[in-house]
Amino acid sequence: MIEHEPIAGAITDVRGIKVGHFTETRRPTGCTVILTEEGATAGVDVRGAAPGTRETDLLNPANLVEKVHAVLLSGGSAFGLEAATGVVRWLEERGIGLPAGPARVPIVPAAVLFDLAVGDHRIRPDAAAGYAACEAATGAPPAMGSVGAGTGATVGKLFGMDRAMKGGIGTASLRLGGITLGAIVAVNAVGDVIDPATGQPLAGVRDAEGRLSGTTAGIRRGELAPRPLAGTATTIGVVATDAVLTKAQCQRLAGAGHDGLARSIDPIHTMFDGDTVFALATSRSGQAGDMMALGALVPHVMAAAVLRAVQAARSVGPSPPGLSELG
């Protein structure tokens, strides 16, 4: 088997990217902002059947707007989309946005995950949370695990929360010549997290003895799952590069990000997940991106970020009975 160096780093290694978390203290939830204050070309690919998103249509290569100024990842299900309002306000106060007549309009796509089953569902990220995430944003490597959008994330939920484990948020990056490629992802999947190098589960559904038992294996054994509501999971993330890319190329890069999810989460893109990946190109390297190389490497960077998300996750706040931490 061909061995590769482990992928570490963070999406903030990409020039022009800052990341900030807001972590709610009253219950496990939060949001994470990826700031591109100078603007970045962007794309998106939505694969899950139950997405919660904002401003994704404008990322279609056929549509007018070329650059975005931030991407928001949030807990709180559809309610969490309100946090994007705080990001818009923070950017507007600094004169950042698309010139539009007398105003500058910040362009902030967003996606949410469902974490309302953990703690008091009436507490969720709002505009103040999005603003606070911007205030916290820096170019330093962001914290991973049970912070920001990953605070209330869980995995392995198909057979009920009593058999689930903690998810979280993770990030990774690598260099390709003079170009950097990074990813950040909040892992809140119906399925299990699998190490692509070994095929072994790292986190997911557990049996009565607390051992990892495998979601897909359970389905094959004929286990009957309770019927969760659509949209009760969802993995959301961003891949980014400082290469020069078009909107169409960013859209393709976002699709390659989903290949990384498919490598590391099983099952993925279910009827209960709203899996969404954004792609950003800051152009700060001044080099045109090689789409063959970038497309080949994005899945590896995204998969590494998924693994790091659950490896760093810890139990936080009130949790359902049996919800395990990773240590």
mmCIF file of N, CA, C and O in Angstrom, residues 207-268:
data_model
loop_
_atom_site.group_PDB
_atom_site.id
_atom_site.type_symbol
_atom_site.label_atom_id
_atom_site.label_comp_id
_atom_site.label_asym_id
_atom_site.label_seq_id
_atom_site.Cartn_x
_atom_site.Cartn_y
_atom_site.Cartn_z
ATOM 1 N N ASP A 207 -23.068 -0.385 19.810
ATOM 2 C CA ASP A 207 -23.979 -1.438 20.229
ATOM 3 C C ASP A 207 -24.290 -1.300 21.707
ATOM 4 O O ASP A 207 -23.876 -0.322 22.361
ATOM 5 N N ALA A 208 -24.998 -2.265 22.273
ATOM 6 C CA ALA A 208 -25.428 -2.185 23.669
ATOM 7 C C ALA A 208 -24.246 -2.155 24.638
ATOM 8 O O ALA A 208 -24.367 -1.659 25.759
ATOM 9 N N GLU A 209 -23.095 -2.683 24.219
ATOM 10 C CA GLU A 209 -21.902 -2.684 25.065
ATOM 11 C C GLU A 209 -21.033 -1.456 24.843
ATOM 12 O O GLU A 209 -19.954 -1.340 25.424
ATOM 13 N N GLY A 210 -21.481 -0.541 23.979
ATOM 14 C CA GLY A 210 -20.730 0.676 23.726
ATOM 15 C C GLY A 210 -19.662 0.545 22.668
ATOM 16 O O GLY A 210 -18.880 1.464 22.452
ATOM 17 N N ARG A 211 -19.619 -0.603 21.976
ATOM 18 C CA ARG A 211 -18.618 -0.798 20.922
ATOM 19 C C ARG A 211 -19.137 -0.276 19.596
ATOM 20 O O ARG A 211 -20.323 -0.360 19.308
ATOM 21 N N LEU A 212 -18.224 0.244 18.774
ATOM 22 C CA LEU A 212 -18.614 0.695 17.445
ATOM 23 C C LEU A 212 -19.132 -0.492 16.645
ATOM 24 O O LEU A 212 -18.448 -1.518 16.525
ATOM 25 N N SER A 213 -20.351 -0.341 16.118
ATOM 26 C CA SER A 213 -20.985 -1.476 15.451
ATOM 27 C C SER A 213 -21.250 -1.240 13.970
ATOM 28 O O SER A 213 -21.515 -2.188 13.237
ATOM 29 N N GLY A 214 -21.177 0.015 13.501
ATOM 30 C CA GLY A 214 -21.300 0.301 12.080
ATOM 31 C C GLY A 214 -22.733 0.513 11.623
ATOM 32 O O GLY A 214 -23.575 -0.382 11.746
ATOM 33 N N THR A 215 -23.008 1.692 11.078
ATOM 34 C CA THR A 215 -24.350 2.003 10.597
ATOM 35 C C THR A 215 -24.725 1.142 9.396
ATOM 36 O O THR A 215 -25.784 0.506 9.377
ATOM 37 N N THR A 216 -23.856 1.123 8.384
ATOM 38 C CA THR A 216 -24.151 0.338 7.193
ATOM 39 C C THR A 216 -24.208 -1.147 7.519
ATOM 40 O O THR A 216 -25.067 -1.879 6.994
ATOM 41 N N ALA A 217 -23.328 -1.594 8.415
ATOM 42 C CA ALA A 217 -23.363 -3.010 8.831
ATOM 43 C C ALA A 217 -24.683 -3.329 9.514
ATOM 44 O O ALA A 217 -25.265 -4.404 9.307
ATOM 45 N N GLY A 218 -25.192 -2.381 10.324
ATOM 46 C CA GLY A 218 -26.477 -2.594 10.984
ATOM 47 C C GLY A 218 -27.620 -2.698 9.988
ATOM 48 O O GLY A 218 -28.517 -3.533 10.132
ATOM 49 N N ILE A 219 -27.577 -1.858 8.956
ATOM 50 C CA ILE A 219 -28.607 -1.930 7.920
ATOM 51 C C ILE A 219 -28.559 -3.284 7.223
ATOM 52 O O ILE A 219 -29.594 -3.924 6.975
ATOM 53 N N ARG A 220 -27.346 -3.755 6.928
ATOM 54 C CA ARG A 220 -27.200 -5.052 6.257
ATOM 55 C C ARG A 220 -27.663 -6.202 7.141
ATOM 56 O O ARG A 220 -28.141 -7.227 6.641
ATOM 57 N N ARG A 221 -27.542 -6.034 8.469
ATOM 58 C CA ARG A 221 -28.027 -7.062 9.391
ATOM 59 C C ARG A 221 -29.539 -7.032 9.519
ATOM 60 O O ARG A 221 -30.132 -7.906 10.168
ATOM 61 N N GLY A 222 -30.166 -6.020 8.943
ATOM 62 C CA GLY A 222 -31.613 -5.926 9.006
ATOM 63 C C GLY A 222 -32.131 -5.167 10.203
ATOM 64 O O GLY A 222 -33.325 -5.242 10.522
ATOM 65 N N GLU A 223 -31.258 -4.412 10.883
ATOM 66 C CA GLU A 223 -31.730 -3.616 12.014
ATOM 67 C C GLU A 223 -32.700 -2.547 11.502
ATOM 68 O O GLU A 223 -32.470 -1.920 10.467
ATOM 69 N N LEU A 224 -33.765 -2.360 12.240
ATOM 70 C CA LEU A 224 -34.763 -1.363 11.871
ATOM 71 C C LEU A 224 -34.468 -0.082 12.620
ATOM 72 O O LEU A 224 -34.372 -0.070 13.845
ATOM 73 N N ALA A 225 -34.300 0.995 11.864
ATOM 74 C CA ALA A 225 -33.997 2.288 12.474
ATOM 75 C C ALA A 225 -35.290 3.019 12.810
ATOM 76 O O ALA A 225 -36.276 2.905 12.086
ATOM 77 N N PRO A 226 -35.294 3.780 13.925
ATOM 78 C CA PRO A 226 -36.408 4.703 14.129
ATOM 79 C C PRO A 226 -36.460 5.678 12.958
ATOM 80 O O PRO A 226 -35.464 5.856 12.260
ATOM 81 N N ARG A 227 -37.582 6.306 12.749
ATOM 82 C CA ARG A 227 -37.706 7.202 11.595
ATOM 83 C C ARG A 227 -37.408 8.638 12.017
ATOM 84 O O ARG A 227 -38.304 9.356 12.461
ATOM 85 N N PRO A 228 -36.128 9.065 11.887
ATOM 86 C CA PRO A 228 -35.810 10.455 12.233
ATOM 87 C C PRO A 228 -36.419 11.416 11.231
ATOM 88 O O PRO A 228 -36.705 11.042 10.099
ATOM 89 N N LEU A 229 -36.618 12.648 11.667
ATOM 90 C CA LEU A 229 -37.114 13.669 10.761
ATOM 91 C C LEU A 229 -36.019 14.052 9.789
ATOM 92 O O LEU A 229 -34.835 14.084 10.134
ATOM 93 N N ALA A 230 -36.386 14.369 8.560
ATOM 94 C CA ALA A 230 -35.408 14.842 7.584
ATOM 95 C C ALA A 230 -34.711 16.094 8.108
ATOM 96 O O ALA A 230 -35.334 16.943 8.746
ATOM 97 N N GLY A 231 -33.419 16.186 7.857
ATOM 98 C CA GLY A 231 -32.667 17.362 8.278
ATOM 99 C C GLY A 231 -32.199 17.312 9.708
ATOM 100 O O GLY A 231 -31.858 18.342 10.286
ATOM 101 N N THR A 232 -32.143 16.121 10.324
ATOM 102 C CA THR A 232 -31.706 16.025 11.713
ATOM 103 C C THR A 232 -30.210 15.748 11.824
ATOM 104 O O THR A 232 -29.735 15.351 12.878
ATOM 105 N N ALA A 233 -29.470 15.938 10.755
ATOM 106 C CA ALA A 233 -28.030 15.721 10.788
ATOM 107 C C ALA A 233 -27.346 16.841 9.994
ATOM 108 O O ALA A 233 -27.549 17.998 10.301
ATOM 109 N N THR A 234 -26.528 16.507 9.014
ATOM 110 C CA THR A 234 -25.898 17.423 8.056
ATOM 111 C C THR A 234 -24.439 17.731 8.398
ATOM 112 O O THR A 234 -24.115 18.203 9.492
ATOM 113 N N THR A 235 -23.577 17.479 7.426
ATOM 114 C CA THR A 235 -22.161 17.853 7.491
ATOM 115 C C THR A 235 -21.938 19.013 6.528
ATOM 116 O O THR A 235 -22.345 18.946 5.372
ATOM 117 N N ILE A 236 -21.335 20.091 7.033
ATOM 118 C CA ILE A 236 -21.145 21.304 6.242
ATOM 119 C C ILE A 236 -19.684 21.736 6.317
ATOM 120 O O ILE A 236 -19.044 21.606 7.365
ATOM 121 N N GLY A 237 -19.158 22.234 5.200
ATOM 122 C CA GLY A 237 -17.759 22.610 5.222
ATOM 123 C C GLY A 237 -17.367 23.525 4.090
ATOM 124 O O GLY A 237 -18.169 23.879 3.218
ATOM 125 N N VAL A 238 -16.086 23.894 4.112
ATOM 126 C CA VAL A 238 -15.498 24.795 3.122
ATOM 127 C C VAL A 238 -14.146 24.237 2.716
ATOM 128 O O VAL A 238 -13.354 23.828 3.577
ATOM 129 N N VAL A 239 -13.870 24.215 1.410
ATOM 130 C CA VAL A 239 -12.511 24.009 0.922
ATOM 131 C C VAL A 239 -12.043 25.340 0.344
ATOM 132 O O VAL A 239 -12.842 26.110 -0.194
ATOM 133 N N ALA A 240 -10.761 25.627 0.493
ATOM 134 C CA ALA A 240 -10.256 26.924 0.060
ATOM 135 C C ALA A 240 -8.852 26.781 -0.491
ATOM 136 O O ALA A 240 -8.092 25.904 -0.089
ATOM 137 N N THR A 241 -8.511 27.662 -1.407
ATOM 138 C CA THR A 241 -7.177 27.721 -1.975
ATOM 139 C C THR A 241 -6.823 29.170 -2.257
ATOM 140 O O THR A 241 -7.711 30.014 -2.435
ATOM 141 N N ASP A 242 -5.513 29.463 -2.287
ATOM 142 C CA ASP A 242 -5.076 30.793 -2.681
ATOM 143 C C ASP A 242 -4.712 30.839 -4.164
ATOM 144 O O ASP A 242 -4.119 31.813 -4.634
ATOM 145 N N ALA A 243 -5.080 29.794 -4.906
ATOM 146 C CA ALA A 243 -4.917 29.795 -6.359
ATOM 147 C C ALA A 243 -5.955 30.716 -7.008
ATOM 148 O O ALA A 243 -6.950 31.099 -6.388
ATOM 149 N N VAL A 244 -5.721 31.054 -8.263
ATOM 150 C CA VAL A 244 -6.671 31.842 -9.050
ATOM 151 C C VAL A 244 -7.604 30.867 -9.767
ATOM 152 O O VAL A 244 -7.169 30.050 -10.572
ATOM 153 N N LEU A 245 -8.906 30.929 -9.434
ATOM 154 C CA LEU A 245 -9.901 30.052 -10.034
ATOM 155 C C LEU A 245 -11.114 30.850 -10.477
ATOM 156 O O LEU A 245 -11.402 31.926 -9.939
ATOM 157 N N THR A 246 -11.858 30.319 -11.417
ATOM 158 C CA THR A 246 -13.141 30.890 -11.824
ATOM 159 C C THR A 246 -14.246 30.333 -10.939
ATOM 160 O O THR A 246 -14.048 29.380 -10.174
ATOM 161 N N LYS A 247 -15.439 30.921 -11.072
ATOM 162 C CA LYS A 247 -16.587 30.387 -10.327
ATOM 163 C C LYS A 247 -16.871 28.942 -10.720
ATOM 164 O O LYS A 247 -17.180 28.107 -9.861
ATOM 165 N N ALA A 248 -16.788 28.635 -12.004
ATOM 166 C CA ALA A 248 -17.046 27.265 -12.454
ATOM 167 C C ALA A 248 -16.029 26.301 -11.866
ATOM 168 O O ALA A 248 -16.375 25.178 -11.457
ATOM 169 N N GLN A 249 -14.778 26.713 -11.794
ATOM 170 C CA GLN A 249 -13.758 25.854 -11.200
ATOM 171 C C GLN A 249 -13.998 25.674 -9.701
ATOM 172 O O GLN A 249 -13.791 24.581 -9.158
ATOM 173 N N CYS A 250 -14.445 26.736 -9.035
ATOM 174 C CA CYS A 250 -14.769 26.620 -7.612
ATOM 175 C C CYS A 250 -15.914 25.636 -7.397
ATOM 176 O O CYS A 250 -15.912 24.862 -6.426
ATOM 177 N N GLN A 251 -16.887 25.665 -8.276
ATOM 178 C CA GLN A 251 -17.995 24.714 -8.168
ATOM 179 C C GLN A 251 -17.481 23.279 -8.272
ATOM 180 O O GLN A 251 -17.908 22.391 -7.522
ATOM 181 N N ARG A 252 -16.560 23.034 -9.203
ATOM 182 C CA ARG A 252 -15.968 21.709 -9.337
ATOM 183 C C ARG A 252 -15.167 21.337 -8.092
ATOM 184 O O ARG A 252 -15.172 20.181 -7.654
ATOM 185 N N LEU A 253 -14.475 22.319 -7.508
ATOM 186 C CA LEU A 253 -13.687 22.056 -6.306
ATOM 187 C C LEU A 253 -14.589 21.688 -5.131
ATOM 188 O O LEU A 253 -14.257 20.802 -4.334
ATOM 189 N N ALA A 254 -15.733 22.360 -5.033
ATOM 190 C CA ALA A 254 -16.689 22.019 -3.978
ATOM 191 C C ALA A 254 -17.173 20.582 -4.151
ATOM 192 O O ALA A 254 -17.330 19.840 -3.169
ATOM 193 N N GLY A 255 -17.403 20.169 -5.393
ATOM 194 C CA GLY A 255 -17.801 18.787 -5.642
ATOM 195 C C GLY A 255 -16.736 17.804 -5.205
ATOM 196 O O GLY A 255 -17.041 16.735 -4.647
ATOM 197 N N ALA A 256 -15.470 18.150 -5.447
ATOM 198 C CA ALA A 256 -14.379 17.281 -4.996
ATOM 199 C C ALA A 256 -14.335 17.199 -3.476
ATOM 200 O O ALA A 256 -13.934 16.175 -2.916
ATOM 201 N N GLY A 257 -14.759 18.278 -2.788
ATOM 202 C CA GLY A 257 -14.846 18.227 -1.339
ATOM 203 C C GLY A 257 -15.798 17.145 -0.859
ATOM 204 O O GLY A 257 -15.550 16.474 0.153
ATOM 205 N N HIS A 258 -16.883 16.948 -1.596
ATOM 206 C CA HIS A 258 -17.816 15.873 -1.240
ATOM 207 C C HIS A 258 -17.180 14.502 -1.401
ATOM 208 O O HIS A 258 -17.551 13.553 -0.691
ATOM 209 N N ASP A 259 -16.223 14.368 -2.335
ATOM 210 C CA ASP A 259 -15.518 13.094 -2.450
ATOM 211 C C ASP A 259 -14.770 12.785 -1.156
ATOM 212 O O ASP A 259 -14.672 11.627 -0.738
ATOM 213 N N GLY A 260 -14.248 13.842 -0.506
ATOM 214 C CA GLY A 260 -13.594 13.653 0.785
ATOM 215 C C GLY A 260 -14.560 13.214 1.859
ATOM 216 O O GLY A 260 -14.223 12.381 2.719
ATOM 217 N N LEU A 261 -15.788 13.747 1.824
ATOM 218 C CA LEU A 261 -16.801 13.291 2.777
ATOM 219 C C LEU A 261 -17.138 11.825 2.533
ATOM 220 O O LEU A 261 -17.300 11.037 3.472
ATOM 221 N N ALA A 262 -17.245 11.446 1.256
ATOM 222 C CA ALA A 262 -17.577 10.057 0.931
ATOM 223 C C ALA A 262 -16.463 9.097 1.338
ATOM 224 O O ALA A 262 -16.729 7.926 1.633
ATOM 225 N N ARG A 263 -15.223 9.566 1.363
ATOM 226 C CA ARG A 263 -14.110 8.725 1.800
ATOM 227 C C ARG A 263 -14.148 8.461 3.298
ATOM 228 O O ARG A 263 -13.648 7.435 3.762
ATOM 229 N N SER A 264 -14.703 9.410 4.052
ATOM 230 C CA SER A 264 -14.535 9.380 5.505
ATOM 231 C C SER A 264 -15.830 9.279 6.294
ATOM 232 O O SER A 264 -15.777 9.186 7.535
ATOM 233 N N ILE A 265 -16.985 9.297 5.635
ATOM 234 C CA ILE A 265 -18.274 9.175 6.327
ATOM 235 C C ILE A 265 -19.121 8.147 5.595
ATOM 236 O O ILE A 265 -19.278 8.220 4.374
ATOM 237 N N ASP A 266 -19.681 7.192 6.342
ATOM 238 C CA ASP A 266 -20.478 6.116 5.739
ATOM 239 C C ASP A 266 -21.678 5.799 6.635
ATOM 240 O O ASP A 266 -21.489 5.460 7.795
ATOM 241 N N PRO A 267 -22.910 5.925 6.091
ATOM 242 C CA PRO A 267 -23.288 6.457 4.778
ATOM 243 C C PRO A 267 -23.236 7.982 4.764
ATOM 244 O O PRO A 267 -23.257 8.624 5.815
ATOM 245 N N ILE A 268 -23.185 8.540 3.561
ATOM 246 C CA ILE A 268 -23.111 9.989 3.385
ATOM 247 C C ILE A 268 -24.239 10.423 2.440
ATOM 248 O O ILE A 268 -24.785 9.603 1.703
#
